[in-house]
PDB file of C-alpha atoms in Angstrom:
ATOM      1  CA  MET A   2      30.099 126.644  73.907  1.00 49.00           C
ATOM      2  CA  THR A   3      27.219 124.356  74.274  1.00 51.00           C
ATOM      3  CA  PRO A   4      27.379 122.077  77.549  1.00 58.00           C
ATOM      4  CA  PRO A   5      28.334 118.402  77.275  1.00 59.00           C
ATOM      5  CA  SER A   6      25.028 117.176  78.835  1.00 61.00           C
ATOM      6  CA  THR A   7      22.839 118.647  75.816  1.00 71.00           C
ATOM      7  CA  LEU A   8      25.551 116.997  73.454  1.00 86.00           C
ATOM      8  CA  PHE A   9      24.993 113.734  74.174  1.00 92.00           C
ATOM      9  CA  SER A  10      22.215 111.776  76.181  1.00 94.00           C
ATOM     10  CA  LEU A  11      21.553 108.255  76.823  1.00 96.00           C
ATOM     11  CA  ILE A  12      18.668 106.064  76.659  1.00 97.00           C
ATOM     12  CA  VAL A  13      18.247 102.503  78.002  1.00 97.00           C
ATOM     13  CA  ARG A  14      17.551 100.042  75.500  1.00 96.00           C
ATOM     14  CA  GLN A  15      17.461  97.117  77.525  1.00 96.00           C
ATOM     15  CA  GLN A  16      16.085  97.180  80.803  1.00 97.00           C
ATOM     16  CA  PRO A  17      17.063  95.073  83.772  1.00 96.00           C
ATOM     17  CA  CYS A  18      14.511  93.150  85.094  1.00 96.00           C
ATOM     18  CA  LYS A  19      15.489  90.614  87.916  1.00 96.00           C
ATOM     19  CA  ALA A  20      18.723  89.118  89.140  1.00 95.00           C
ATOM     20  CA  ARG A  21      19.550  86.310  91.450  1.00 95.00           C
ATOM     21  CA  LEU A  22      21.391  87.234  94.542  1.00 93.00           C
ATOM     22  CA  CYS A  23      25.119  87.041  94.566  1.00 88.00           C
ATOM     23  CA  SER A  24      27.308  86.162  97.863  1.00 83.00           C
ATOM     24  CA  PHE A  25      29.936  88.396  99.353  1.00 79.00           C
ATOM     25  CA  LYS A  26      32.650  85.287  99.067  1.00 73.00           C
ATOM     26  CA  GLU A  27      35.739  86.215  98.174  1.00 56.00           C
ATOM     27  CA  LYS A  28      35.216  84.047  95.238  1.00 63.00           C
ATOM     28  CA  VAL A  29      32.790  85.692  93.699  1.00 59.00           C
ATOM     29  CA  ASP A  30      29.512  83.775  92.636  1.00 69.00           C
ATOM     30  CA  ARG A  31      28.686  85.836  89.662  1.00 76.00           C
ATOM     31  CA  ARG A  32      24.443  86.021  88.807  1.00 86.00           C
ATOM     32  CA  PRO A  33      24.422  88.633  86.056  1.00 92.00           C
ATOM     33  CA  ILE A  34      21.233  90.763  85.956  1.00 95.00           C
ATOM     34  CA  ASP A  35      18.681  89.243  83.363  1.00 93.00           C
ATOM     35  CA  PRO A  36      18.261  90.716  80.484  1.00 94.00           C
ATOM     36  CA  PRO A  37      21.643  92.386  80.508  1.00 95.00           C
ATOM     37  CA  PRO A  38      21.313  95.872  80.901  1.00 97.00           C
ATOM     38  CA  ILE A  39      22.133  97.910  77.194  1.00 97.00           C
ATOM     39  CA  ILE A  40      22.472 101.503  77.011  1.00 98.00           C
ATOM     40  CA  GLN A  41      22.482 103.672  73.593  1.00 96.00           C
ATOM     41  CA  LEU A  42      24.585 106.809  73.286  1.00 95.00           C
ATOM     42  CA  GLN A  43      22.878 109.245  71.178  1.00 93.00           C
ATOM     43  CA  SER A  44      24.521 112.974  70.244  1.00 90.00           C
ATOM     44  CA  ASN A  45      23.101 116.058  68.813  1.00 85.00           C
ATOM     45  CA  HIS A  46      26.103 116.016  66.243  1.00 78.00           C
ATOM     46  CA  THR A  47      25.249 115.254  62.468  1.00 75.00           C
ATOM     47  CA  ASP A  48      28.332 113.600  61.878  1.00 77.00           C
ATOM     48  CA  HIS A  49      29.098 109.660  63.833  1.00 80.00           C
ATOM     49  CA  ASP A  50      32.584 110.228  64.565  1.00 84.00           C
ATOM     50  CA  PHE A  51      31.440 109.994  68.438  1.00 88.00           C
ATOM     51  CA  LEU A  52      30.837 106.209  67.874  1.00 90.00           C
ATOM     52  CA  GLN A  53      34.576 105.685  67.514  1.00 88.00           C
ATOM     53  CA  ASN A  54      35.474 108.046  70.538  1.00 90.00           C
ATOM     54  CA  PRO A  55      37.786 105.655  72.823  1.00 92.00           C
ATOM     55  CA  TYR A  56      37.529 107.975  75.620  1.00 94.00           C
ATOM     56  CA  PHE A  57      33.749 107.512  76.249  1.00 95.00           C
ATOM     57  CA  PHE A  58      33.167 105.041  79.403  1.00 96.00           C
ATOM     58  CA  LEU A  59      29.733 104.235  81.159  1.00 97.00           C
ATOM     59  CA  TYR A  60      30.000 103.826  85.149  1.00 97.00           C
ATOM     60  CA  ALA A  61      26.856 101.912  86.559  1.00 97.00           C
ATOM     61  CA  THR A  62      25.986 102.421  90.291  1.00 96.00           C
ATOM     62  CA  LEU A  63      23.281 100.682  92.407  1.00 96.00           C
ATOM     63  CA  THR A  64      20.520 102.953  93.812  1.00 96.00           C
ATOM     64  CA  ASP A  65      17.301 102.815  95.603  1.00 95.00           C
ATOM     65  CA  THR A  66      14.051 102.715  94.216  1.00 94.00           C
ATOM     66  CA  SER A  67      13.968 106.694  93.742  1.00 92.00           C
ATOM     67  CA  GLY A  68      17.291 106.720  91.996  1.00 90.00           C
ATOM     68  CA  GLU A  69      18.485 109.622  94.057  1.00 90.00           C
ATOM     69  CA  THR A  70      20.586 107.654  96.856  1.00 92.00           C
ATOM     70  CA  ASP A  71      23.484 105.476  95.772  1.00 93.00           C
ATOM     71  CA  LEU A  72      24.726 102.445  96.981  1.00 93.00           C
ATOM     72  CA  HIS A  73      28.362 101.817  96.828  1.00 92.00           C
ATOM     73  CA  PHE A  74      28.987  99.722  99.763  1.00 90.00           C
ATOM     74  CA  VAL A  75      27.241  97.941 102.592  1.00 87.00           C
ATOM     75  CA  HIS A  76      29.112  96.542 106.030  1.00 84.00           C
ATOM     76  CA  GLY A  77      32.713  97.291 103.897  1.00 86.00           C
ATOM     77  CA  ASN A  78      31.705  95.359 100.928  1.00 88.00           C
ATOM     78  CA  ARG A  79      30.693  96.685  97.434  1.00 92.00           C
ATOM     79  CA  THR A  80      27.039  96.363  96.642  1.00 93.00           C
ATOM     80  CA  THR A  81      27.597  95.330  93.136  1.00 93.00           C
ATOM     81  CA  ALA A  82      29.941  92.829  91.827  1.00 91.00           C
ATOM     82  CA  GLY A  83      31.390  91.935  88.104  1.00 91.00           C
ATOM     83  CA  THR A  84      32.427  94.792  85.689  1.00 92.00           C
ATOM     84  CA  VAL A  85      30.498  97.812  86.149  1.00 95.00           C
ATOM     85  CA  VAL A  86      32.402  99.925  83.711  1.00 96.00           C
ATOM     86  CA  GLN A  87      31.853  99.623  79.902  1.00 96.00           C
ATOM     87  CA  SER A  88      33.675 101.182  77.166  1.00 95.00           C
ATOM     88  CA  LEU A  89      31.503 102.347  74.167  1.00 95.00           C
ATOM     89  CA  HIS A  90      30.747  99.499  70.947  1.00 94.00           C
ATOM     90  CA  LYS A  91      30.190 100.790  67.464  1.00 93.00           C
ATOM     91  CA  LEU A  92      27.274  98.021  66.297  1.00 94.00           C
ATOM     92  CA  LYS A  93      24.566  97.646  64.033  1.00 93.00           C
ATOM     93  CA  ASP A  94      21.200  98.294  65.263  1.00 93.00           C
ATOM     94  CA  VAL A  95      18.153  95.901  64.729  1.00 91.00           C
ATOM     95  CA  ASP A  96      17.490  98.253  61.811  1.00 92.00           C
ATOM     96  CA  ASN A  97      20.999  98.077  60.332  1.00 91.00           C
ATOM     97  CA  THR A  98      22.184 101.705  61.336  1.00 91.00           C
ATOM     98  CA  ASP A  99      25.051 102.305  63.261  1.00 92.00           C
ATOM     99  CA  GLY A 100      25.002 103.037  67.043  1.00 94.00           C
ATOM    100  CA  GLY A 101      27.262 103.320  70.060  1.00 94.00           C
ATOM    101  CA  PHE A 102      26.015 100.883  73.066  1.00 96.00           C
ATOM    102  CA  PHE A 103      27.571 100.199  76.409  1.00 97.00           C
ATOM    103  CA  ILE A 104      26.913  96.555  77.189  1.00 96.00           C
ATOM    104  CA  PHE A 105      26.592  95.317  80.829  1.00 96.00           C
ATOM    105  CA  SER A 106      26.928  91.483  80.391  1.00 93.00           C
ATOM    106  CA  ASP A 107      28.659  91.013  83.571  1.00 92.00           C
ATOM    107  CA  ILE A 108      27.277  92.654  86.738  1.00 93.00           C
ATOM    108  CA  SER A 109      25.760  91.537  89.760  1.00 93.00           C
ATOM    109  CA  ILE A 110      23.625  92.679  92.813  1.00 95.00           C
ATOM    110  CA  ARG A 111      24.739  91.128  96.434  1.00 93.00           C
ATOM    111  CA  LEU A 112      21.718  92.879  98.008  1.00 93.00           C
ATOM    112  CA  GLU A 113      18.189  91.548  98.214  1.00 94.00           C
ATOM    113  CA  GLY A 114      15.316  93.667  97.233  1.00 96.00           C
ATOM    114  CA  PHE A 115      14.204  96.335  94.738  1.00 97.00           C
ATOM    115  CA  TYR A 116      16.735  98.733  93.159  1.00 97.00           C
ATOM    116  CA  ARG A 117      17.849 100.545  90.382  1.00 97.00           C
ATOM    117  CA  LEU A 118      20.846 101.068  88.019  1.00 97.00           C
ATOM    118  CA  LYS A 119      22.091 104.549  87.407  1.00 97.00           C
ATOM    119  CA  PHE A 120      24.446 105.030  84.493  1.00 97.00           C
ATOM    120  CA  THR A 121      26.833 107.731  84.220  1.00 97.00           C
ATOM    121  CA  LEU A 122      28.585 108.816  81.036  1.00 96.00           C
ATOM    122  CA  TYR A 123      32.181 109.961  81.254  1.00 96.00           C
ATOM    123  CA  GLU A 124      34.798 111.468  79.212  1.00 94.00           C
ATOM    124  CA  ILE A 125      38.937 111.332  79.633  1.00 95.00           C
ATOM    125  CA  ASP A 126      40.186 114.708  78.530  1.00 92.00           C
ATOM    126  CA  GLY A 127      44.032 114.590  78.752  1.00 91.00           C
ATOM    127  CA  PHE A 128      44.668 114.405  82.743  1.00 92.00           C
ATOM    128  CA  PHE A 129      41.045 114.956  83.722  1.00 94.00           C
ATOM    129  CA  VAL A 130      37.566 113.353  83.221  1.00 95.00           C
ATOM    130  CA  LYS A 131      34.646 115.132  82.663  1.00 94.00           C
ATOM    131  CA  ARG A 132      30.937 113.954  83.779  1.00 95.00           C
ATOM    132  CA  MET A 133      28.910 114.226  80.864  1.00 94.00           C
ATOM    133  CA  CYS A 134      25.023 113.043  81.335  1.00 95.00           C
ATOM    134  CA  SER A 135      23.485 110.235  83.282  1.00 96.00           C
ATOM    135  CA  ILE A 136      20.216 108.232  83.210  1.00 96.00           C
ATOM    136  CA  VAL A 137      18.306 105.476  85.712  1.00 97.00           C
ATOM    137  CA  SER A 138      16.916 102.329  85.082  1.00 97.00           C
ATOM    138  CA  ASN A 139      13.574 100.906  85.757  1.00 97.00           C
ATOM    139  CA  VAL A 140      12.994  99.265  89.166  1.00 97.00           C
ATOM    140  CA  PHE A 141      13.931  95.507  89.227  1.00 97.00           C
ATOM    141  CA  GLN A 142      13.862  92.938  92.141  1.00 96.00           C
ATOM    142  CA  VAL A 143      16.839  90.927  93.178  1.00 96.00           C
ATOM    143  CA  TYR A 144      15.532  87.574  94.462  1.00 96.00           C
ATOM    144  CA  SER A 145      17.093  84.983  97.005  1.00 93.00           C
ATOM    145  CA  PRO A 146      18.724  81.973  95.466  1.00 92.00           C
ATOM    146  CA  LYS A 147      15.288  79.944  96.454  1.00 93.00           C
ATOM    147  CA  SER A 148      12.990  82.421  95.084  1.00 95.00           C
ATOM    148  CA  PHE A 149      14.637  83.162  91.888  1.00 94.00           C
ATOM    149  CA  PRO A 150      12.164  82.332  89.089  1.00 93.00           C
ATOM    150  CA  GLY A 151      14.914  81.629  86.708  1.00 91.00           C
ATOM    151  CA  MET A 152      16.850  83.101  83.828  1.00 91.00           C
ATOM    152  CA  SER A 153      14.909  84.217  80.950  1.00 90.00           C
ATOM    153  CA  GLU A 154      15.729  83.412  77.078  1.00 92.00           C
ATOM    154  CA  SER A 155      18.225  85.915  75.280  1.00 92.00           C
ATOM    155  CA  THR A 156      16.701  88.999  73.489  1.00 92.00           C
ATOM    156  CA  PHE A 157      16.710  89.677  69.623  1.00 94.00           C
ATOM    157  CA  LEU A 158      19.062  92.807  70.587  1.00 94.00           C
ATOM    158  CA  THR A 159      21.048  90.596  72.858  1.00 93.00           C
ATOM    159  CA  ARG A 160      21.583  87.528  69.904  1.00 93.00           C
ATOM    160  CA  SER A 161      22.109  90.383  67.615  1.00 93.00           C
ATOM    161  CA  PHE A 162      25.095  91.879  69.491  1.00 94.00           C
ATOM    162  CA  SER A 163      26.245  88.690  70.184  1.00 92.00           C
ATOM    163  CA  ASP A 164      26.576  88.006  66.461  1.00 92.00           C
ATOM    164  CA  GLN A 165      28.589  90.749  65.969  1.00 91.00           C
ATOM    165  CA  GLY A 166      31.263  90.031  68.143  1.00 90.00           C
ATOM    166  CA  VAL A 167      30.129  91.021  71.777  1.00 90.00           C
ATOM    167  CA  ARG A 168      31.103  88.467  74.620  1.00 88.00           C
ATOM    168  CA  ILE A 169      27.671  87.923  76.128  1.00 87.00           C
ATOM    169  CA  ARG A 170      25.680  84.880  77.317  1.00 85.00           C
ATOM    170  CA  ILE A 171      22.936  83.221  75.255  1.00 85.00           C
ATOM    171  CA  ARG A 172      19.959  81.451  76.538  1.00 82.00           C
ATOM    172  CA  LYS A 173      17.871  79.588  74.015  1.00 77.00           C
ATOM    173  CA  GLU A 174      15.199  79.009  76.371  1.00 66.00           C
ATOM    174  CA  PRO A 175      13.961  80.037  79.920  1.00 61.00           C
ATOM    175  CA  ARG A 176      15.863  78.165  82.668  1.00 55.00           C
ATOM    176  CA  SER A 177      13.736  77.950  86.137  1.00 53.00           C
ATOM    177  CA  SER A 178      15.403  77.412  89.517  1.00 47.00           C
ATOM    178  CA  LEU A 179      13.398  73.895  89.429  1.00 45.00           C
ATOM    179  CA  SER A 180      14.537  72.938  86.066  1.00 49.00           C
ATOM    180  CA  THR A 181      18.070  73.824  87.018  1.00 49.00           C
ATOM    181  CA  SER A 182      17.808  71.844  90.103  1.00 49.00           C
ATOM    182  CA  SER A 183      16.494  68.601  88.375  1.00 51.00           C
ATOM    183  CA  ASN A 184      18.956  69.400  85.531  1.00 54.00           C
ATOM    184  CA  HIS A 185      21.806  69.227  88.206  1.00 50.00           C
ATOM    185  CA  LYS A 186      20.210  66.035  89.618  1.00 51.00           C
ATOM    186  CA  LYS A 187      20.064  64.374  86.179  1.00 51.00           C
ATOM    187  CA  ARG A 188      23.486  65.390  85.765  1.00 52.00           C
ATOM    188  CA  ARG A 189      24.581  63.925  88.864  1.00 51.00           C
ATOM    189  CA  LYS A 190      22.749  61.006  88.467  1.00 49.00           C
ATOM    190  CA  ASP A 191      24.226  60.625  84.769  1.00 49.00           C
ATOM    191  CA  LYS A 192      27.533  61.072  86.402  1.00 46.00           C
ATOM    192  CA  VAL A 193      26.722  58.212  89.132  1.00 44.00           C
ATOM    193  CA  SER A 194      25.388  55.886  86.267  1.00 46.00           C
ATOM    194  CA  ASP A 195      28.664  56.438  84.011  1.00 46.00           C
ATOM    195  CA  GLU A 196      30.774  55.878  87.064  1.00 46.00           C
ATOM    196  CA  GLU A 197      28.934  52.446  87.505  1.00 46.00           C
ATOM    197  CA  GLU A 198      29.303  52.034  84.152  1.00 45.00           C
ATOM    198  CA  GLU A 199      32.732  52.027  84.352  1.00 45.00           C
ATOM    199  CA  GLU A 200      33.087  50.188  87.465  1.00 44.00           C
ATOM    200  CA  GLU A 201      31.300  47.266  85.338  1.00 43.00           C
ATOM    201  CA  GLU A 202      33.525  47.314  82.738  1.00 43.00           C
ATOM    202  CA  GLU A 203      36.396  46.814  84.931  1.00 42.00           C
ATOM    203  CA  GLU A 204      34.491  43.828  86.501  1.00 41.00           C
ATOM    204  CA  GLU A 205      34.155  42.648  83.051  1.00 41.00           C
ATOM    205  CA  VAL A 206      37.670  42.860  82.494  1.00 39.00           C
ATOM    206  CA  SER A 207      38.956  41.685  85.788  1.00 40.00           C
ATOM    207  CA  PRO A 208      38.013  37.897  85.199  1.00 41.00           C
ATOM    208  CA  MET A 209      39.840  37.780  81.981  1.00 40.00           C
ATOM    209  CA  SER A 210      42.804  38.904  83.871  1.00 41.00           C
ATOM    210  CA  SER A 211      42.291  36.953  87.070  1.00 41.00           C
ATOM    211  CA  ALA A 212      41.690  34.015  85.075  1.00 40.00           C
ATOM    212  CA  HIS A 213      45.181  34.668  83.533  1.00 43.00           C
ATOM    213  CA  HIS A 214      46.837  34.990  86.830  1.00 42.00           C
ATOM    214  CA  SER A 215      45.284  31.963  87.837  1.00 43.00           C
ATOM    215  CA  CYS A 216      47.139  29.984  85.519  1.00 44.00           C
ATOM    216  CA  SER A 217      49.962  27.778  86.640  1.00 46.00           C
ATOM    217  CA  PRO A 218      52.716  29.958  87.179  1.00 49.00           C
ATOM    218  CA  LEU A 219      55.437  30.313  84.932  1.00 48.00           C
ATOM    219  CA  PRO A 220      58.629  28.350  85.926  1.00 48.00           C
ATOM    220  CA  GLU A 221      61.243  30.496  87.399  1.00 51.00           C
ATOM    221  CA  ARG A 222      63.840  31.752  85.463  1.00 48.00           C
ATOM    222  CA  LYS A 223      67.075  30.359  86.320  1.00 48.00           C
ATOM    223  CA  GLU A 224      69.716  32.611  87.179  1.00 48.00           C
ATOM    224  CA  THR A 225      72.483  32.392  84.543  1.00 48.00           C
ATOM    225  CA  PHE A 226      75.575  33.697  85.800  1.00 48.00           C
ATOM    226  CA  SER A 227      77.876  34.402  83.079  1.00 51.00           C
ATOM    227  CA  PRO A 228      81.662  35.496  84.247  1.00 50.00           C
ATOM    228  CA  MET A 229      81.707  38.479  82.100  1.00 51.00           C
ATOM    229  CA  SER A 230      78.559  40.212  83.727  1.00 50.00           C
ATOM    230  CA  MET A 231      78.326  43.702  84.405  1.00 51.00           C
ATOM    231  CA  GLN A 232      77.353  41.946  88.125  1.00 51.00           C
ATOM    232  CA  ASN A 233      80.163  39.861  88.041  1.00 51.00           C
ATOM    233  CA  ILE A 234      82.800  42.429  86.805  1.00 49.00           C
ATOM    234  CA  LEU A 235      81.227  45.279  89.402  1.00 50.00           C
ATOM    235  CA  SER A 236      80.915  42.642  92.558  1.00 49.00           C
ATOM    236  CA  ASN A 237      82.543  43.761  95.875  1.00 50.00           C
ATOM    237  CA  ASP A 238      84.753  41.292  97.291  1.00 49.00           C
ATOM    238  CA  ASN A 239      83.402  42.234 100.643  1.00 51.00           C
ATOM    239  CA  ASP A 240      79.798  41.548  99.564  1.00 50.00           C
ATOM    240  CA  SER A 241      78.504  38.233 100.699  1.00 48.00           C
ATOM    241  CA  GLU A 242      75.859  38.476  98.198  1.00 49.00           C
ATOM    242  CA  THR A 243      78.385  38.660  95.374  1.00 46.00           C
ATOM    243  CA  ARG A 244      81.353  36.716  96.581  1.00 47.00           C
ATOM    244  CA  LEU A 245      80.722  33.990  94.358  1.00 47.00           C
ATOM    245  CA  PHE A 246      80.646  35.907  91.465  1.00 45.00           C
ATOM    246  CA  SER A 247      84.134  37.824  92.812  1.00 46.00           C
ATOM    247  CA  THR A 248      85.967  34.124  93.503  1.00 49.00           C
ATOM    248  CA  ARG A 249      85.116  32.635  90.164  1.00 50.00           C
ATOM    249  CA  LYS A 250      88.455  32.470  87.908  1.00 51.00           C
ATOM    250  CA  LEU A 251      87.516  34.065  84.446  1.00 52.00           C
ATOM    251  CA  PRO A 252      88.803  31.760  81.180  1.00 54.00           C
ATOM    252  CA  LEU A 253      91.281  32.960  79.124  1.00 56.00           C
ATOM    253  CA  PRO A 254      90.239  34.978  76.166  1.00 55.00           C
ATOM    254  CA  LEU A 255      90.242  33.325  73.011  1.00 54.00           C
ATOM    255  CA  PRO A 256      93.397  33.974  70.883  1.00 55.00           C
ATOM    256  CA  SER A 257      92.961  36.223  67.758  1.00 54.00           C
ATOM    257  CA  GLN A 258      95.616  33.357  66.235  1.00 56.00           C
ATOM    258  CA  PRO A 259      95.436  29.675  66.234  1.00 58.00           C
ATOM    259  CA  LEU A 260      97.896  28.336  68.819  1.00 58.00           C
ATOM    260  CA  PRO A 261     100.145  25.375  67.586  1.00 63.00           C
ATOM    261  CA  PRO A 262      99.624  22.014  68.769  1.00 67.00           C
ATOM    262  CA  PRO A 263     101.047  21.418  72.476  1.00 64.00           C
ATOM    263  CA  PRO A 264     104.188  19.327  72.580  1.00 65.00           C
ATOM    264  CA  GLN A 265     104.032  15.590  72.911  1.00 64.00           C
ATOM    265  CA  HIS A 266     105.950  14.265  75.759  1.00 59.00           C
ATOM    266  CA  ASN A 267     107.788  10.799  75.457  1.00 58.00           C
ATOM    267  CA  THR A 268     109.363   8.608  78.066  1.00 53.00           C
ATOM    268  CA  HIS A 269     112.731   9.383  76.476  1.00 54.00           C
ATOM    269  CA  HIS A 270     112.401  13.150  77.380  1.00 53.00           C
ATOM    270  CA  HIS A 271     113.289  13.617  73.876  1.00 52.00           C
ATOM    271  CA  HIS A 272     113.140  17.247  73.113  1.00 53.00           C
ATOM    272  CA  PRO A 273     112.271  18.197  69.805  1.00 53.00           C
ATOM    273  CA  HIS A 274     114.076  21.250  67.746  1.00 53.00           C
ATOM    274  CA  PRO A 275     112.655  24.276  69.100  1.00 52.00           C
ATOM    275  CA  HIS A 276     111.742  25.022  65.360  1.00 52.00           C
ATOM    276  CA  SER A 277     110.504  21.556  64.304  1.00 49.00           C
ATOM    277  CA  TRP A 278     107.019  22.249  65.058  1.00 50.00           C
ATOM    278  CA  ILE A 279     106.881  25.359  62.625  1.00 50.00           C
ATOM    279  CA  SER A 280     105.576  24.590  59.414  1.00 51.00           C
ATOM    280  CA  GLN A 281     107.773  25.681  56.472  1.00 54.00           C
ATOM    281  CA  PRO A 282     106.779  27.160  53.728  1.00 56.00           C
ATOM    282  CA  PRO A 283     106.160  25.060  50.816  1.00 56.00           C
ATOM    283  CA  ILE A 284     109.374  24.893  48.526  1.00 53.00           C
TER     284      ILE A 284
END
């Protein structure tokens, strides 16, 4: 049986070059390594079935410059932040051939100095995990925020994998720390200018509104109290403010049929026939 270490091998297709120091705050200040490390998985098999193996994963560990001492923790905190484990991606290489790649686009370092990254390949086999092989990257430097030279332009390999759907940041041009600070100041200045413009617009509108309010005030609306209003109907007799409404006498409702004319009184106190005022139907 061929040992696993001879069946598969790793190649660092894109070496890490530099990184900005990442803080130890709970809310992680992500500063990914530039450029993002890309490792390719190769096999001695003639077929490419391993490219679709979902049980492969690659684990990244920070080491010293010799690559022999792993640096997992410092003062009880992890030395790395972000995603240190990646699964296998089947992608098209720059020569349009199929290949298996592990892309570490979100890994940050919390220690300043010179280090390496060790990448170890594992395979899940049932309830067990087998260690297959490993490889160590070149030495790269982790800079302090003040001395960091800035992010470089994205490589052709990075752009190619991004076009194939891999979630990876793309930078069109180098961005130095000086340009970053200047851009930050520019954005802040633009924001202040925008706020000033908004204030000026408000000032331009305010004279119109003040002129509108400076006009002679409208005559006060006289309150008309309707006897049938809800304020009158719902008023409380004990309420002094609404006592006026409660003491008013409501007029009688209009009849649905016209009432007969009132009887005419004379000095002889003559009482007409009780039905004399009723109109007789025509004969």
